Tab-separated table of C-alpha atoms (C1' of nucleotides) in Angstrom:
chain	number	residue	atom	x	y	z
U	990	MET	CA	4.885	-16.273	44.006
U	991	PRO	CA	1.623	-16.044	42.102
U	992	ARG	CA	-1.490	-16.396	44.148
U	993	ARG	CA	-4.067	-18.854	42.857
U	994	ARG	CA	-6.521	-16.003	42.466
U	995	ASP	CA	-4.770	-12.870	41.188
U	996	SER	CA	-7.066	-10.128	39.899
U	997	THR	CA	-4.206	-8.466	38.037
U	998	THR	CA	-3.230	-11.446	35.938
U	999	THR	CA	-6.854	-12.356	35.388
U	1000	LYS	CA	-7.458	-8.847	33.942
U	1001	GLN	CA	-4.394	-9.162	31.810
U	1002	ARG	CA	-5.397	-12.524	30.493
U	1003	LEU	CA	-8.780	-11.115	29.481
U	1004	LEU	CA	-7.235	-8.047	27.857
U	1005	GLN	CA	-4.788	-10.166	25.845
U	1006	ALA	CA	-7.575	-12.496	24.805
U	1007	VAL	CA	-9.934	-9.832	23.548
U	1008	PHE	CA	-7.006	-8.261	21.660
U	1009	ARG	CA	-6.108	-11.509	19.905
U	1010	VAL	CA	-9.633	-12.701	19.150
U	1011	SER	CA	-10.851	-9.360	17.884
U	1012	HIS	CA	-7.682	-8.896	15.837
U	1013	ARG	CA	-8.826	-11.902	13.747
U	1014	GLU	CA	-12.598	-11.738	13.921
U	1015	GLY	CA	-13.264	-8.074	14.455
U	1016	PHE	CA	-14.540	-6.757	17.766
U	1017	ARG	CA	-18.270	-7.050	17.298
U	1018	SER	CA	-18.021	-10.550	15.878
U	1019	ALA	CA	-15.634	-11.625	18.567
U	1020	ASP	CA	-17.684	-14.071	20.528
U	1021	LEU	CA	-17.449	-13.682	24.346
U	1022	GLN	CA	-17.304	-17.406	24.714
U	1023	ALA	CA	-14.200	-17.452	22.495
U	1024	ILE	CA	-12.597	-14.636	24.427
U	1025	LEU	CA	-13.302	-16.393	27.693
U	1026	ALA	CA	-11.948	-19.701	26.425
U	1027	ARG	CA	-8.801	-18.023	25.248
U	1028	ALA	CA	-8.325	-16.307	28.593
U	1029	GLY	CA	-9.142	-19.482	30.524
U	1030	VAL	CA	-11.595	-17.831	32.730
U	1031	THR	CA	-15.364	-17.782	33.092
U	1032	LYS	CA	-17.984	-15.139	32.481
U	1033	GLY	CA	-18.195	-14.387	36.167
U	1034	ALA	CA	-14.609	-13.313	36.173
U	1035	LEU	CA	-15.156	-11.057	33.245
U	1036	TYR	CA	-18.162	-9.306	34.699
U	1037	HIS	CA	-16.406	-8.977	37.955
U	1038	HIS	CA	-13.574	-6.883	36.425
U	1039	PHE	CA	-15.348	-5.180	33.522
U	1040	ARG	CA	-18.761	-3.671	33.048
U	1041	GLY	CA	-19.231	-5.620	29.832
U	1042	LYS	CA	-17.824	-6.459	26.417
U	1043	THR	CA	-17.631	-2.801	25.330
U	1044	ASP	CA	-15.768	-1.792	28.466
U	1045	LEU	CA	-13.343	-4.704	27.894
U	1046	GLY	CA	-12.733	-3.342	24.403
U	1047	TYR	CA	-12.073	0.164	25.599
U	1048	GLU	CA	-9.497	-1.006	28.170
U	1049	MET	CA	-7.844	-3.296	25.651
U	1050	ILE	CA	-7.251	-0.330	23.348
U	1051	ASP	CA	-5.755	1.777	26.067
U	1052	GLN	CA	-3.680	-0.947	27.772
U	1053	VAL	CA	-2.767	-3.341	24.936
U	1054	LEU	CA	-3.259	-1.958	21.502
U	1055	ARG	CA	-1.698	1.367	22.206
U	1056	ASP	CA	1.607	-0.104	23.296
U	1057	TRP	CA	1.464	-2.769	20.547
U	1058	ILE	CA	1.416	-0.009	17.914
U	1059	LEU	CA	3.642	2.616	19.493
U	1060	ASP	CA	6.392	0.172	20.491
U	1061	ARG	CA	6.439	-1.342	17.082
U	1062	TRP	CA	6.167	1.680	14.818
U	1063	LEU	CA	7.320	4.607	16.870
U	1064	HIS	CA	9.560	3.887	19.838
U	1065	SER	CA	11.954	1.764	17.816
U	1066	VAL	CA	12.864	4.766	15.665
U	1067	GLN	CA	12.348	7.547	18.091
U	1068	LYS	CA	15.966	8.080	18.999
U	1069	ALA	CA	17.363	7.843	15.466
U	1070	SER	CA	19.478	10.730	14.249
U	1071	ASP	CA	18.382	10.250	10.612
U	1072	PRO	CA	14.667	9.660	10.667
U	1073	ILE	CA	14.487	8.825	6.980
U	1074	ASP	CA	17.077	6.089	7.199
U	1075	ALA	CA	15.400	4.775	10.277
U	1076	LEU	CA	11.963	4.650	8.747
U	1077	ILE	CA	13.252	2.947	5.603
U	1078	GLU	CA	14.981	0.422	7.708
U	1079	LEU	CA	11.894	-0.174	9.821
U	1080	ALA	CA	9.778	-0.728	6.757
U	1081	ARG	CA	12.247	-3.185	5.287
U	1082	LYS	CA	12.422	-5.183	8.512
U	1083	ALA	CA	8.628	-5.206	8.733
U	1084	GLU	CA	8.379	-6.503	5.192
U	1085	GLN	CA	10.969	-9.216	5.858
U	1086	GLU	CA	9.407	-10.352	9.028
U	1087	VAL	CA	5.872	-10.650	7.719
U	1088	THR	CA	4.301	-14.104	7.755
U	1089	PRO	CA	1.278	-15.302	5.731
U	1090	GLU	CA	-0.519	-15.378	9.048
U	1091	ARG	CA	0.232	-11.741	9.834
U	1092	LEU	CA	-0.412	-10.659	6.302
U	1093	ALA	CA	-3.927	-12.108	6.420
U	1094	VAL	CA	-4.992	-10.518	9.724
U	1095	GLY	CA	-3.601	-7.063	8.998
U	1096	CYS	CA	-2.992	-4.264	11.478
U	1097	PRO	CA	-5.187	-4.386	14.583
U	1098	LEU	CA	-5.389	-0.634	14.839
U	1099	ASN	CA	-6.532	-0.258	11.237
U	1100	ASN	CA	-8.988	-3.137	11.593
U	1101	LEU	CA	-10.593	-1.700	14.690
U	1102	SER	CA	-10.643	1.782	13.214
U	1103	GLN	CA	-12.469	0.786	10.101
U	1104	GLU	CA	-14.898	-1.437	11.975
U	1105	MET	CA	-15.777	0.715	15.020
U	1106	SER	CA	-14.951	4.397	14.408
U	1107	ALA	CA	-18.199	5.169	12.587
U	1108	VAL	CA	-20.354	3.198	14.944
U	1109	ASP	CA	-19.029	3.822	18.496
U	1110	GLU	CA	-17.634	7.113	19.620
U	1111	GLY	CA	-15.871	5.621	22.563
U	1112	PHE	CA	-13.828	3.463	20.263
U	1113	ARG	CA	-13.240	6.232	17.796
U	1114	LEU	CA	-11.816	8.590	20.397
U	1115	ARG	CA	-9.439	5.994	21.903
U	1116	LEU	CA	-8.274	4.830	18.473
U	1117	SER	CA	-7.910	8.365	17.255
U	1118	SER	CA	-5.761	9.150	20.237
U	1119	ILE	CA	-3.378	6.367	19.283
U	1120	TYR	CA	-3.082	7.667	15.726
U	1121	SER	CA	-2.501	11.184	17.108
U	1122	ASP	CA	0.266	10.085	19.340
U	1123	TRP	CA	1.829	8.038	16.519
U	1124	ARG	CA	1.738	11.006	14.109
U	1125	ASP	CA	2.863	13.362	16.773
U	1126	GLY	CA	5.808	11.152	17.619
U	1127	LEU	CA	6.895	11.003	13.967
U	1128	LYS	CA	6.435	14.736	13.736
U	1129	VAL	CA	8.865	15.266	16.592
U	1130	LEU	CA	11.247	12.731	15.001
U	1131	LEU	CA	11.163	14.644	11.763
U	1132	GLU	CA	11.622	17.959	13.471
U	1133	ASN	CA	14.710	16.589	15.248
U	1134	GLY	CA	16.021	15.554	11.807
U	1135	GLN	CA	15.396	19.078	10.535
U	1136	GLN	CA	17.463	20.524	13.354
U	1137	ARG	CA	20.236	18.029	12.644
U	1138	GLY	CA	20.097	18.675	8.978
U	1139	THR	CA	18.956	15.227	7.889
U	1140	VAL	CA	15.496	16.396	6.887
U	1141	ARG	CA	14.611	19.271	4.681
U	1142	GLU	CA	13.645	22.484	6.392
U	1143	ASP	CA	10.749	23.388	4.119
U	1144	VAL	CA	8.616	20.301	4.799
U	1145	ASP	CA	5.727	20.444	7.256
U	1146	ALA	CA	6.608	17.754	9.764
U	1147	LEU	CA	3.149	16.962	10.935
U	1148	SER	CA	1.780	16.832	7.391
U	1149	ALA	CA	4.554	14.424	6.403
U	1150	ALA	CA	4.081	12.304	9.516
U	1151	THR	CA	0.372	12.060	8.653
U	1152	PHE	CA	1.019	10.845	5.221
U	1153	ILE	CA	3.527	8.291	6.405
U	1154	VAL	CA	1.031	6.814	8.849
U	1155	ALA	CA	-1.826	6.808	6.323
U	1156	SER	CA	0.161	5.133	3.525
U	1157	TRP	CA	1.656	2.645	6.003
U	1158	GLU	CA	-1.761	1.521	7.180
U	1159	GLY	CA	-3.118	1.640	3.669
U	1160	SER	CA	-0.369	-0.640	2.474
U	1161	ILE	CA	-0.957	-3.214	5.181
U	1162	GLY	CA	-4.671	-3.085	4.462
U	1163	LEU	CA	-4.305	-3.608	0.723
U	1164	ALA	CA	-1.757	-6.359	1.165
U	1165	LYS	CA	-4.177	-7.996	3.604
U	1166	CYS	CA	-6.997	-8.112	1.146
U	1167	GLU	CA	-4.853	-9.114	-1.829
U	1168	ARG	CA	-2.953	-11.476	0.451
U	1169	SER	CA	0.239	-10.666	-1.478
U	1170	THR	CA	3.741	-9.878	-0.317
U	1171	ASP	CA	4.365	-8.340	-3.712
U	1172	VAL	CA	1.806	-5.676	-2.934
U	1173	LEU	CA	3.520	-5.059	0.373
U	1174	SER	CA	6.842	-4.814	-1.354
U	1175	ALA	CA	5.536	-2.407	-3.960
U	1176	CYS	CA	4.071	-0.173	-1.251
U	1177	ARG	CA	7.291	-0.189	0.707
U	1178	GLN	CA	9.175	0.972	-2.337
U	1179	GLY	CA	6.628	3.736	-2.896
U	1180	LEU	CA	6.969	4.829	0.675
U	1181	GLU	CA	10.823	4.911	0.264
U	1182	ARG	CA	10.493	7.014	-2.821
U	1183	TYR	CA	8.344	9.437	-0.883
U	1184	LEU	CA	10.737	9.504	2.091
U	1185	GLU	CA	13.658	10.278	-0.189
U	1186	THR	CA	11.948	13.501	-1.197
U	1187	LEU	CA	12.192	14.623	2.474
U	1188	ARG	CA	15.993	14.611	2.486
U	1189	PRO	CA	17.940	17.796	2.001
U	1190	LEU	CA	19.488	18.232	-1.412
O	711	MET	CA	-44.095	1.683	-17.907
O	712	PRO	CA	-42.991	0.004	-14.646
O	713	ARG	CA	-44.960	-2.966	-13.678
O	714	ARG	CA	-46.181	-3.114	-10.069
O	715	ARG	CA	-44.035	-6.180	-9.555
O	716	ASP	CA	-40.708	-5.832	-11.291
O	717	SER	CA	-38.098	-8.362	-10.268
O	718	THR	CA	-35.302	-6.300	-11.787
O	719	THR	CA	-36.027	-3.187	-9.745
O	720	THR	CA	-36.669	-5.238	-6.604
O	721	LYS	CA	-33.237	-6.786	-6.931
O	722	GLN	CA	-31.713	-3.384	-7.571
O	723	ARG	CA	-33.395	-1.845	-4.551
O	724	LEU	CA	-32.100	-4.732	-2.385
O	725	LEU	CA	-28.565	-4.335	-3.733
O	726	GLN	CA	-28.566	-0.598	-3.229
O	727	ALA	CA	-29.901	-1.078	0.287
O	728	VAL	CA	-27.323	-3.585	1.435
O	729	PHE	CA	-24.667	-1.309	-0.055
O	730	ARG	CA	-25.797	1.741	1.888
O	731	VAL	CA	-26.533	0.043	5.166
O	732	SER	CA	-23.327	-2.000	5.253
O	733	HIS	CA	-21.367	1.049	4.238
O	734	ARG	CA	-22.282	2.551	7.563
O	735	GLU	CA	-22.698	-0.399	9.843
O	736	GLY	CA	-20.401	-2.942	8.321
O	737	PHE	CA	-21.683	-6.044	6.570
O	738	ARG	CA	-22.024	-8.464	9.445
O	739	SER	CA	-23.646	-5.924	11.708
O	740	ALA	CA	-26.023	-4.849	9.008
O	741	ASP	CA	-29.410	-5.976	10.202
O	742	LEU	CA	-31.506	-7.666	7.539
O	743	GLN	CA	-34.513	-5.801	8.887
O	744	ALA	CA	-32.756	-2.489	8.266
O	745	ILE	CA	-31.820	-3.557	4.776
O	746	LEU	CA	-35.308	-4.627	3.951
O	747	ALA	CA	-36.810	-1.442	5.429
O	748	ARG	CA	-34.407	0.636	3.311
O	749	ALA	CA	-35.250	-1.380	0.243
O	750	GLY	CA	-38.989	-1.180	0.987
O	751	VAL	CA	-39.498	-4.914	0.475
O	752	THR	CA	-40.100	-7.857	2.736
O	753	LYS	CA	-38.049	-10.879	3.692
O	754	GLY	CA	-39.988	-12.961	1.209
O	755	ALA	CA	-38.769	-10.855	-1.651
O	756	LEU	CA	-35.138	-11.064	-0.507
O	757	TYR	CA	-35.165	-14.861	-0.189
O	758	HIS	CA	-36.983	-15.152	-3.446
O	759	HIS	CA	-34.099	-13.444	-5.301
O	760	PHE	CA	-31.061	-14.391	-3.158
O	761	ARG	CA	-29.876	-17.425	-1.326
O	762	GLY	CA	-29.321	-15.360	1.829
O	763	LYS	CA	-27.517	-12.414	3.276
O	764	THR	CA	-24.027	-13.637	2.208
O	765	ASP	CA	-25.226	-14.062	-1.385
O	766	LEU	CA	-26.700	-10.585	-1.296
O	767	GLY	CA	-23.361	-9.265	-0.183
O	768	TYR	CA	-21.533	-11.018	-2.950
O	769	GLU	CA	-23.770	-9.645	-5.673
O	770	MET	CA	-23.652	-6.236	-4.145
O	771	ILE	CA	-19.849	-6.206	-4.422
O	772	ASP	CA	-19.930	-7.314	-8.067
O	773	GLN	CA	-22.882	-5.155	-9.167
O	774	VAL	CA	-22.773	-2.039	-7.007
O	775	LEU	CA	-19.450	-1.605	-5.191
O	776	ARG	CA	-17.249	-2.409	-8.239
O	777	ASP	CA	-18.725	0.354	-10.364
O	778	TRP	CA	-18.920	2.732	-7.402
O	779	ILE	CA	-15.110	2.491	-6.991
O	780	LEU	CA	-13.977	2.274	-10.550
O	781	ASP	CA	-16.227	4.954	-11.928
O	782	ARG	CA	-15.075	7.299	-9.191
O	783	TRP	CA	-11.404	6.595	-8.936
O	784	LEU	CA	-10.396	5.134	-12.340
O	785	HIS	CA	-12.654	5.796	-15.235
O	786	SER	CA	-12.651	9.555	-14.619
O	787	VAL	CA	-8.924	9.746	-15.242
O	788	GLN	CA	-8.463	6.875	-17.635
O	789	LYS	CA	-8.308	8.955	-20.780
O	790	ALA	CA	-6.070	11.664	-19.480
O	791	SER	CA	-2.890	12.395	-21.424
O	792	ASP	CA	-0.983	13.364	-18.303
O	793	PRO	CA	-1.782	10.862	-15.604
O	794	ILE	CA	0.001	12.810	-12.834
O	795	ASP	CA	-1.940	16.005	-13.451
O	796	ALA	CA	-5.166	14.035	-13.678
O	797	LEU	CA	-4.554	12.174	-10.405
O	798	ILE	CA	-3.632	15.365	-8.577
O	799	GLU	CA	-6.773	17.024	-9.903
O	800	LEU	CA	-8.867	14.064	-8.871
O	801	ALA	CA	-7.489	14.070	-5.350
O	802	ARG	CA	-8.135	17.825	-4.998
O	803	LYS	CA	-11.728	17.487	-6.160
O	804	ALA	CA	-12.252	14.554	-3.846
O	805	GLU	CA	-10.972	16.565	-0.934
O	806	GLN	CA	-13.114	19.575	-1.805
O	807	GLU	CA	-16.278	17.521	-2.170
O	808	VAL	CA	-15.950	15.608	1.009
O	809	THR	CA	-18.710	16.137	3.563
O	810	PRO	CA	-18.606	15.369	7.286
O	811	GLU	CA	-21.010	12.607	6.566
O	812	ARG	CA	-18.725	10.975	3.921
O	813	LEU	CA	-15.687	11.495	6.015
O	814	ALA	CA	-17.206	9.600	8.891
O	815	VAL	CA	-18.267	6.578	6.884
O	816	GLY	CA	-15.094	6.228	4.826
O	817	CYS	CA	-14.570	4.153	1.738
O	818	PRO	CA	-16.908	1.216	1.320
O	819	LEU	CA	-14.261	-0.866	-0.348
O	820	ASN	CA	-11.752	-0.336	2.390
O	821	ASN	CA	-14.354	-0.914	5.036
O	822	LEU	CA	-15.507	-4.178	3.653
O	823	SER	CA	-11.948	-5.336	3.011
O	824	GLN	CA	-10.821	-4.826	6.557
O	825	GLU	CA	-13.921	-6.333	7.910
O	826	MET	CA	-14.423	-9.351	5.726
O	827	SER	CA	-11.252	-10.354	3.916
O	828	ALA	CA	-9.754	-12.342	6.792
O	829	VAL	CA	-13.061	-13.976	7.602
O	830	ASP	CA	-14.829	-14.999	4.354
O	831	GLU	CA	-12.900	-16.032	1.318
O	832	GLY	CA	-15.769	-15.250	-1.058
O	833	PHE	CA	-15.687	-11.630	0.076
O	834	ARG	CA	-11.893	-11.460	-0.038
O	835	LEU	CA	-11.685	-12.690	-3.657
O	836	ARG	CA	-14.379	-10.361	-4.931
O	837	LEU	CA	-12.909	-7.330	-3.119
O	838	SER	CA	-9.372	-8.293	-4.223
O	839	SER	CA	-10.645	-8.362	-7.786
O	840	ILE	CA	-11.769	-4.806	-7.508
O	841	TYR	CA	-8.513	-3.700	-6.172
O	842	SER	CA	-6.667	-5.582	-8.892
O	843	ASP	CA	-8.685	-3.923	-11.638
O	844	TRP	CA	-8.195	-0.517	-10.007
O	845	ARG	CA	-4.374	-1.005	-9.771
O	846	ASP	CA	-4.207	-2.456	-13.261
O	847	GLY	CA	-6.165	0.474	-14.658
O	848	LEU	CA	-3.787	2.921	-13.024
O	849	LYS	CA	-0.840	0.865	-14.339
O	850	VAL	CA	-2.070	1.193	-17.852
O	851	LEU	CA	-2.677	4.898	-17.333
O	852	LEU	CA	0.855	5.406	-16.162
O	853	GLU	CA	2.224	3.329	-18.989
O	854	ASN	CA	0.353	5.483	-21.495
O	855	GLY	CA	1.988	8.448	-19.778
O	856	GLN	CA	5.363	6.817	-20.187
O	857	GLN	CA	4.794	6.482	-23.905
O	858	ARG	CA	3.665	10.089	-24.155
O	859	GLY	CA	6.601	11.336	-22.118
O	860	THR	CA	4.485	12.602	-19.155
O	861	VAL	CA	5.754	9.897	-16.842
O	862	ARG	CA	9.284	8.794	-16.158
O	863	GLU	CA	10.427	5.683	-18.103
O	864	ASP	CA	12.251	4.154	-15.206
O	865	VAL	CA	9.368	3.765	-12.786
O	866	ASP	CA	7.621	0.419	-12.477
O	867	ALA	CA	4.016	1.273	-13.369
O	868	LEU	CA	2.281	-1.484	-11.463
O	869	SER	CA	4.335	-0.815	-8.324
O	870	ALA	CA	3.513	2.857	-8.417
O	871	ALA	CA	-0.083	2.185	-9.091
O	872	THR	CA	-0.198	-0.088	-6.084
O	873	PHE	CA	1.247	2.556	-3.759
O	874	ILE	CA	-1.171	5.123	-5.085
O	875	VAL	CA	-4.130	2.856	-4.279
O	876	ALA	CA	-2.758	1.900	-0.896
O	877	SER	CA	-1.972	5.479	0.259
O	878	TRP	CA	-5.313	6.645	-1.116
O	879	GLU	CA	-7.254	4.134	0.924
O	880	GLY	CA	-5.021	4.672	3.891
O	881	SER	CA	-5.669	8.395	3.802
O	882	ILE	CA	-9.438	7.966	3.763
O	883	GLY	CA	-9.251	5.437	6.562
O	884	LEU	CA	-7.100	7.643	8.753
O	885	ALA	CA	-9.272	10.683	8.086
O	886	LYS	CA	-12.313	8.656	8.897
O	887	CYS	CA	-11.020	7.658	12.330
O	888	GLU	CA	-9.633	11.136	13.167
O	889	ARG	CA	-12.656	12.695	11.553
O	890	SER	CA	-10.517	15.488	10.304
O	891	THR	CA	-10.323	17.261	6.939
O	892	ASP	CA	-6.891	18.460	7.937
O	893	VAL	CA	-5.641	14.905	7.953
O	894	LEU	CA	-7.163	14.416	4.520
O	895	SER	CA	-5.539	17.533	3.273
O	896	ALA	CA	-2.133	16.522	4.629
O	897	CYS	CA	-2.435	13.131	2.981
O	898	ARG	CA	-3.378	14.662	-0.299
O	899	GLN	CA	-0.319	16.890	-0.186
O	900	GLY	CA	1.841	13.849	0.564
O	901	LEU	CA	0.413	11.957	-2.331
O	902	GLU	CA	1.050	14.934	-4.626
O	903	ARG	CA	4.646	15.061	-3.434
O	904	TYR	CA	5.008	11.408	-4.331
O	905	LEU	CA	3.251	11.814	-7.697
O	906	GLU	CA	5.659	14.619	-8.560
O	907	THR	CA	8.590	12.163	-8.330
O	908	LEU	CA	7.032	10.205	-11.191
O	909	ARG	CA	7.397	13.149	-13.685
O	910	PRO	CA	10.256	13.205	-16.116
O	911	LEU	CA	13.007	15.667	-15.285
B	225	DT	C1'	-9.690	-18.165	64.307
B	226	DC	C1'	-13.656	-15.738	63.087
B	227	DT	C1'	-15.500	-12.655	59.750
B	228	DA	C1'	-15.985	-9.699	55.810
B	229	DT	C1'	-14.770	-8.923	51.316
B	230	DT	C1'	-12.836	-10.047	47.008
B	231	DA	C1'	-12.718	-13.105	43.119
B	232	DC	C1'	-14.432	-15.907	40.839
B	233	DA	C1'	-17.890	-20.214	38.918
B	234	DA	C1'	-22.013	-21.781	36.584
B	235	DA	C1'	-26.638	-21.843	35.548
B	236	DC	C1'	-29.988	-18.972	33.638
B	237	DC	C1'	-32.444	-15.427	30.715
B	238	DA	C1'	-34.201	-12.288	27.417
B	239	DA	C1'	-33.310	-10.366	22.998
B	240	DC	C1'	-31.904	-10.591	18.522
B	241	DC	C1'	-31.414	-12.374	14.029
B	242	DA	C1'	-30.709	-15.208	9.863
B	243	DG	C1'	-33.275	-18.343	7.760
B	244	DT	C1'	-37.737	-21.096	6.618
B	245	DA	C1'	-42.478	-22.446	5.857
B	246	DT	C1'	-46.604	-21.364	4.330
B	247	DG	C1'	-49.922	-18.535	2.193
B	248	DT	C1'	-51.557	-15.111	-1.419
B	249	DA	C1'	-51.795	-11.773	-5.166
B	250	DC	C1'	-50.326	-10.617	-9.622
B	251	DG	C1'	-49.317	-11.551	-14.691
B	252	DT	C1'	-48.496	-14.102	-18.507
B	253	DT	C1'	-49.892	-17.481	-21.719
B	254	DA	C1'	-52.760	-20.634	-24.068
Z	722	DT	C1'	-60.865	-16.705	-19.112
Z	723	DA	C1'	-58.838	-20.352	-16.962
Z	724	DA	C1'	-54.677	-21.993	-15.230
Z	725	DC	C1'	-50.128	-21.945	-13.921
Z	726	DG	C1'	-45.766	-19.929	-12.550
Z	727	DT	C1'	-43.557	-15.903	-10.689
Z	728	DA	C1'	-43.116	-12.571	-7.107
Z	729	DC	C1'	-43.824	-11.420	-3.301
Z	730	DA	C1'	-45.964	-11.144	2.168
Z	731	DT	C1'	-46.158	-12.806	6.939
Z	732	DA	C1'	-45.725	-15.660	10.816
Z	733	DC	C1'	-42.673	-18.615	12.923
Z	734	DT	C1'	-38.299	-20.982	14.629
Z	735	DG	C1'	-33.912	-22.472	16.276
Z	736	DG	C1'	-29.637	-20.998	17.477
Z	737	DT	C1'	-26.599	-17.571	19.214
Z	738	DT	C1'	-25.129	-13.832	22.249
Z	739	DG	C1'	-24.423	-10.352	25.692
Z	740	DG	C1'	-25.711	-9.867	30.056
Z	741	DT	C1'	-27.612	-11.227	34.998
Z	742	DT	C1'	-28.241	-13.841	39.122
Z	743	DT	C1'	-27.033	-16.704	42.507
Z	744	DG	C1'	-23.801	-19.486	44.855
Z	745	DT	C1'	-19.077	-20.540	46.620
Z	746	DA	C1'	-14.165	-20.661	47.467
Z	747	DA	C1'	-10.179	-18.044	48.516
Z	748	DT	C1'	-7.883	-14.268	50.956
Z	749	DA	C1'	-7.160	-10.351	54.045
Z	750	DG	C1'	-7.954	-8.065	58.400
Z	751	DA	C1'	-9.109	-7.997	63.344
DNA sequence: TCTATTACAAACCAACCAGTATGTACGTTA
DNA sequence: TAACGTACATACTGGTTGGTTTGTAATAGA
């Protein structure tokens, strides 16, 4: 039975709100008023639980964005026996499920990185940590494939993982600006072509 | 002989200033005071030549950013007989010439796209136009290669060009956040691996 | 049940910032 | 050289925004 005042859910509401608003508007342009309205709480509640807007952003990255990314783009393929098949399948599903809305707002990790990483070291370190874990997870995935014979032995797993992440994010970013599913499709095909080069002969 | 008051150079100074400041800070966070200080002019001069900050941003894209991108990443390879060799060479040079400073600020086109394209249609259209011209230029380059036999006949030139642009920007963006030349190097290797698949057998 | 502490609510504030209004010096032209 | 238009310079303003302060209701512990 939820209490009328529950600090846990209040914090969660605020974290979800700052995630959604800054996904659209960017973090610095995300108005506190809009975040509070979305969360359905007042400024007093925010400053009770967080030091300020920046602190709210930090915790959002660690507690919301991180899972949003890794659940979507890593955990869903992490137990696949053939990494290449799994990644191709993931990319196809992602392309099919994209809506005009999602296309226009892009990837929250990429958005935040481009906006904040040159301007606030706290943001950069937290975002970089997500990228690192993502890349590292893909690296392990590819290494498992190498052991099982589904990935070529002579490829550097971390290097390949890095390129996959980079081109993935670049694709979403380009499709966002061009607002075109054709661009997204072309990029997915390009990624597939690359992934095929990682298969054993 | 430069006149003491030269509207042309004043406009150019303002356009260069907003380009540089917003390259670091982002456009919306770029303080007009900082732009004016960098340009060495006052607010009166700005509002004499431009309707406002947004208008200044628009003209900057069309008159500064466009050339900055296309000169760097398209025109320098446009007359190559072997597009694949040329692109590989370009990527290697770009990697060698990168400084910590440049790494940290990233690509001005990518930065602006991620920041503005979901929030201001005027920006999005202008930025999208640059991407289109870039992609289209690479498409023509690849088609020329196909005619000369340096690029496979069965690849879709526009699709390949799109993936090249996307992964290029994604690489710079990822390296920016991770602040790592190793990431940049890994991405360049990945792009080379992809480009090699475009060669005839 | 009394009390202390947590969890908010709401009014307030100071700083910032794009944009404007007004004033002035320069330069061109007749 | 007089006069008029262009090219600025400077002081000001209105709105927005992150942050603070003060007050109050709910909850937990003794």
